[in-house]
XYZ file of C-alpha atoms in Angstrom:
306
model
C -6.516 35.607 9.177
C -4.632 32.507 10.384
C -3.466 32.817 14.013
C 0.268 33.137 14.528
C 2.195 30.563 16.572
C 1.689 32.403 19.873
C -1.765 33.822 19.336
C -4.063 33.455 22.326
C -7.766 32.830 21.764
C -10.595 33.969 24.034
C -14.356 33.795 24.334
C -15.999 36.940 25.700
C -19.335 36.020 27.290
C -21.775 38.855 26.625
C -24.294 38.192 29.420
C -21.822 38.636 32.287
C -18.836 40.306 30.574
C -16.617 37.290 31.393
C -13.532 36.585 29.268
C -12.347 32.970 29.038
C -8.928 32.084 27.610
C -9.254 28.979 25.468
C -7.139 25.883 26.035
C -5.999 23.924 22.938
C -9.156 21.849 23.447
C -12.138 23.568 25.064
C -15.457 21.782 25.588
C -18.595 23.913 25.919
C -21.599 22.413 27.674
C -23.672 21.789 30.775
C -21.321 19.255 32.376
C -19.019 20.346 35.216
C -16.071 18.914 33.254
C -16.483 21.534 30.496
C -14.081 24.480 30.341
C -16.998 26.708 29.328
C -19.888 25.587 31.537
C -23.427 26.708 30.736
C -25.969 25.736 33.398
C -28.934 25.641 31.072
C -31.149 22.590 30.342
C -31.295 23.654 26.683
C -27.522 23.146 26.446
C -26.249 19.571 26.014
C -23.804 18.105 28.538
C -21.052 18.188 25.883
C -22.521 20.667 23.436
C -19.629 21.960 21.314
C -15.850 21.976 21.118
C -13.248 24.541 20.091
C -9.971 22.924 19.115
C -6.648 24.299 17.906
C -5.470 22.509 14.783
C -3.859 23.337 11.427
C -2.710 26.686 12.790
C -6.196 27.896 13.738
C -9.057 27.415 16.180
C -12.016 25.392 14.909
C -15.578 25.088 16.181
C -17.239 21.652 16.241
C -20.808 20.926 17.281
C -20.803 17.714 19.334
C -24.148 16.385 18.212
C -26.068 18.789 20.443
C -29.870 18.650 20.442
C -30.425 22.392 19.978
C -27.399 23.112 17.810
C -24.511 25.567 17.841
C -24.689 28.852 15.930
C -21.890 30.814 14.276
C -22.729 34.373 13.221
C -26.431 33.561 13.367
C -26.294 30.404 11.214
C -26.611 26.876 12.598
C -23.321 25.010 12.391
C -23.620 22.074 9.980
C -19.885 21.471 9.461
C -16.619 22.280 11.207
C -15.661 25.942 10.805
C -12.458 27.834 11.472
C -13.065 30.777 13.793
C -12.110 34.336 12.894
C -11.551 37.297 15.201
C -14.916 38.906 15.885
C -17.086 35.844 15.202
C -20.249 35.497 17.279
C -20.957 32.057 18.817
C -24.370 31.194 20.262
C -25.506 28.211 22.347
C -29.218 28.475 23.301
C -29.431 32.140 24.428
C -25.790 32.326 25.512
C -23.717 34.529 23.196
C -19.930 34.761 22.974
C -17.543 36.856 20.904
C -14.412 35.068 19.670
C -11.212 37.100 20.052
C -7.523 36.628 19.233
C -4.501 38.491 20.567
C -0.742 38.170 20.103
C 2.053 38.621 17.589
C 4.051 36.079 15.611
C 7.562 35.570 17.023
C 10.581 35.025 14.835
C 11.097 31.352 14.037
C 14.576 29.912 14.539
C 16.256 26.548 14.027
C 14.029 25.672 11.093
C 14.473 23.215 8.310
C 12.615 23.200 5.035
C 10.953 19.852 4.375
C 8.806 19.422 1.289
C 8.083 23.132 1.047
C 6.828 23.471 4.653
C 8.910 25.007 7.431
C 9.021 22.933 10.593
C 10.579 24.089 13.850
C 12.167 21.993 16.593
C 12.047 18.723 14.684
C 12.277 15.495 16.655
C 12.371 12.003 15.234
C 10.914 9.109 17.195
C 8.954 5.864 16.794
C 5.241 6.339 17.416
C 2.038 4.298 17.464
C -0.357 5.741 14.879
C -4.155 5.512 14.664
C -6.315 6.685 11.771
C -10.088 6.312 11.793
C -12.485 7.335 9.046
C -16.266 7.200 8.673
C -17.359 4.647 6.084
C -19.843 5.752 3.436
C -19.616 9.411 4.406
C -20.613 10.585 0.919
C -23.778 8.464 1.046
C -24.592 9.820 4.501
C -24.127 13.366 3.225
C -26.474 12.757 0.306
C -29.297 11.180 2.334
C -29.276 13.196 5.566
C -30.295 16.781 6.185
C -27.382 19.068 7.091
C -28.555 19.390 10.717
C -28.885 15.620 11.070
C -25.449 15.020 9.582
C -23.925 17.644 11.890
C -25.404 15.902 14.944
C -24.109 12.490 13.868
C -20.599 13.747 13.036
C -20.514 15.942 16.121
C -21.387 12.980 18.332
C -18.578 11.018 16.719
C -16.096 13.891 17.232
C -17.063 14.050 20.901
C -16.581 10.310 21.410
C -13.225 10.349 19.575
C -11.977 13.190 21.749
C -12.994 11.441 24.953
C -11.826 7.925 24.016
C -8.435 8.942 22.656
C -7.784 11.253 25.598
C -8.664 8.538 28.117
C -6.350 6.089 26.339
C -3.407 8.486 26.580
C -2.983 9.423 22.930
C -2.404 12.800 21.339
C -5.237 13.676 18.977
C -3.368 15.311 16.119
C -6.321 16.533 14.083
C -9.753 15.947 12.637
C -9.788 16.088 8.839
C -13.427 16.211 7.809
C -14.744 12.724 8.594
C -11.327 11.371 9.628
C -9.182 11.505 12.784
C -5.415 11.055 13.299
C -3.969 10.267 16.741
C -0.654 8.955 18.060
C 1.299 7.747 21.084
C 4.941 8.882 21.342
C 6.080 5.769 23.221
C 6.043 2.317 21.637
C 5.609 -0.410 24.248
C 3.064 -3.044 25.244
C 1.044 -0.493 27.218
C 0.596 1.957 24.336
C 0.006 -0.804 21.782
C -2.789 -2.207 23.934
C -4.128 1.329 24.442
C -4.306 1.710 20.655
C -6.209 -1.581 20.374
C -8.611 -0.535 23.129
C -9.142 2.756 21.325
C -10.032 0.890 18.140
C -12.525 -1.328 19.987
C -14.091 1.643 21.770
C -14.418 3.592 18.508
C -16.356 0.663 17.040
C -18.555 0.535 20.159
C -19.164 4.270 19.805
C -20.520 3.721 16.299
C -23.036 1.214 17.650
C -24.092 3.682 20.339
C -24.544 6.511 17.815
C -26.458 4.229 15.435
C -28.815 2.966 18.140
C -29.416 6.470 19.518
C -30.789 7.812 16.215
C -32.833 5.074 14.486
C -34.983 7.763 12.829
C -31.947 9.270 11.131
C -30.238 6.059 10.027
C -33.492 4.617 8.683
C -33.057 7.138 5.849
C -29.641 5.772 4.900
C -30.315 2.020 4.751
C -26.900 1.466 6.327
C -25.257 1.226 9.723
C -22.883 3.830 11.103
C -19.376 2.386 10.817
C -15.756 3.498 10.818
C -12.542 1.948 9.610
C -9.518 1.989 11.932
C -5.857 1.454 11.026
C -2.979 0.995 13.484
C 0.684 1.242 12.518
C 4.091 1.739 14.155
C 6.801 3.809 12.508
C 9.436 6.475 12.960
C 8.202 9.989 12.209
C 9.423 13.549 12.469
C 7.262 15.697 14.669
C 7.342 19.303 15.753
C 5.727 22.710 15.472
C 4.615 23.703 12.014
C 5.288 27.274 10.920
C 1.639 28.139 11.648
C 2.122 26.967 15.221
C 0.596 23.533 14.880
C 2.392 20.576 16.468
C 2.019 17.680 14.053
C 3.590 14.633 12.405
C 5.527 14.277 9.159
C 6.743 11.132 7.437
C 5.931 8.054 5.387
C 4.374 6.149 8.355
C 1.652 8.807 8.601
C 0.771 8.465 4.912
C 0.928 4.688 5.160
C -1.540 4.630 8.068
C -4.055 6.628 6.031
C -3.586 4.239 3.099
C -3.953 1.238 5.405
C -7.254 2.586 6.714
C -8.562 2.907 3.153
C -8.027 -0.864 2.754
C -10.757 -1.511 5.356
C -13.331 -0.950 2.603
C -11.556 -3.147 0.055
C -11.176 -6.006 2.544
C -14.527 -5.511 4.264
C -12.877 -5.245 7.688
C -13.199 -2.643 10.417
C -9.748 -2.726 12.051
C -6.476 -3.335 10.217
C -2.964 -3.610 11.634
C 0.305 -3.227 9.792
C 2.964 -5.924 9.968
C 5.129 -3.462 11.932
C 2.425 -3.129 14.607
C 2.091 -6.910 14.894
C 5.871 -7.280 15.073
C 5.884 -5.047 18.171
C 3.030 -7.042 19.775
C 3.407 -10.652 18.561
C 0.639 -11.981 20.817
C -1.963 -10.132 18.759
C -1.428 -12.528 15.830
C -3.806 -15.120 17.255
C -6.578 -12.501 17.200
C -5.988 -11.591 13.542
C -6.372 -12.882 10.012
C -3.321 -12.346 7.804
C -4.239 -10.764 4.457
C -0.706 -10.869 3.129
C 1.246 -8.037 1.533
C -0.924 -5.399 -0.113
C -0.015 -2.590 -2.440
C -1.262 0.841 -1.428
C -1.638 3.924 -3.578
C 1.437 6.119 -3.981
C 3.862 3.627 -2.469
C 6.218 1.296 -4.300
C 6.581 -1.147 -1.412
C 3.620 -3.126 -0.153
C 2.532 -3.464 3.451
C 1.707 -6.646 5.328
C -1.874 -6.401 6.536
C -3.634 -8.096 9.463
C -7.378 -7.792 10.170
C -8.439 -7.917 13.811
C -10.996 -10.691 14.260
C -11.244 -10.358 18.064
C -9.753 -8.090 20.700
C -7.437 -9.444 23.421
């Protein structure tokens, strides 16, 4: 069952009969900043996350030491929650609940087979980041180890992108999409800081688990792409607020070039045009063709951060 646009989601805490309405992003953990706080030394400071995306609510483990459990099984990958699911963190048990009815949708326009409500069109700053060598990591690590690594990365992405003022659109497996709805020097620099901090996060995760990464014979790295373009954005028919347009696809394609070029952070020519001073920190790789697009894109690799 996919939640309707105005479905509310709740966690019912069994031990004290408390019911907690979930925000679009709810962190579960020991820290006072968490929406669902569990004062238990067996629970990590940022243990797990429930996030609304793609029309549903999804459970992520954030690299916790003791793991998160869904219906009695340890979570080793992101899972969409269903009404009645049982979530466990240490000995703390919650029932996941949904309430609400789908309203009628008005003022809609059919675009590419998907119905989108309240469409707006605006220039945005786009960021896509993807874990390099994810297939190799999956093959060489145990499921629990992989879940801890990916969960730690999810947690850092959420924190970094929130602190830099972006909207985190969604996680897609080992990839994240975020955007800023204003294009100016402040948001362009925020996007660059986000890219630098995501790279620093990889170093932190790698150094924190030498036992795990010794099995892979590789470092933990991500590729990051930054682009500026005009997109349509609004509420999808399932209730998800997201982006539509060629700039979104182009940013994903640009990120895939990080492997081909052996670079960690790539900028589009449109991004550089909006922030000319960044040129002296970049190497120009010329116009590159990307899959599924007739026109090429001018590509710059960040060699240093301003």
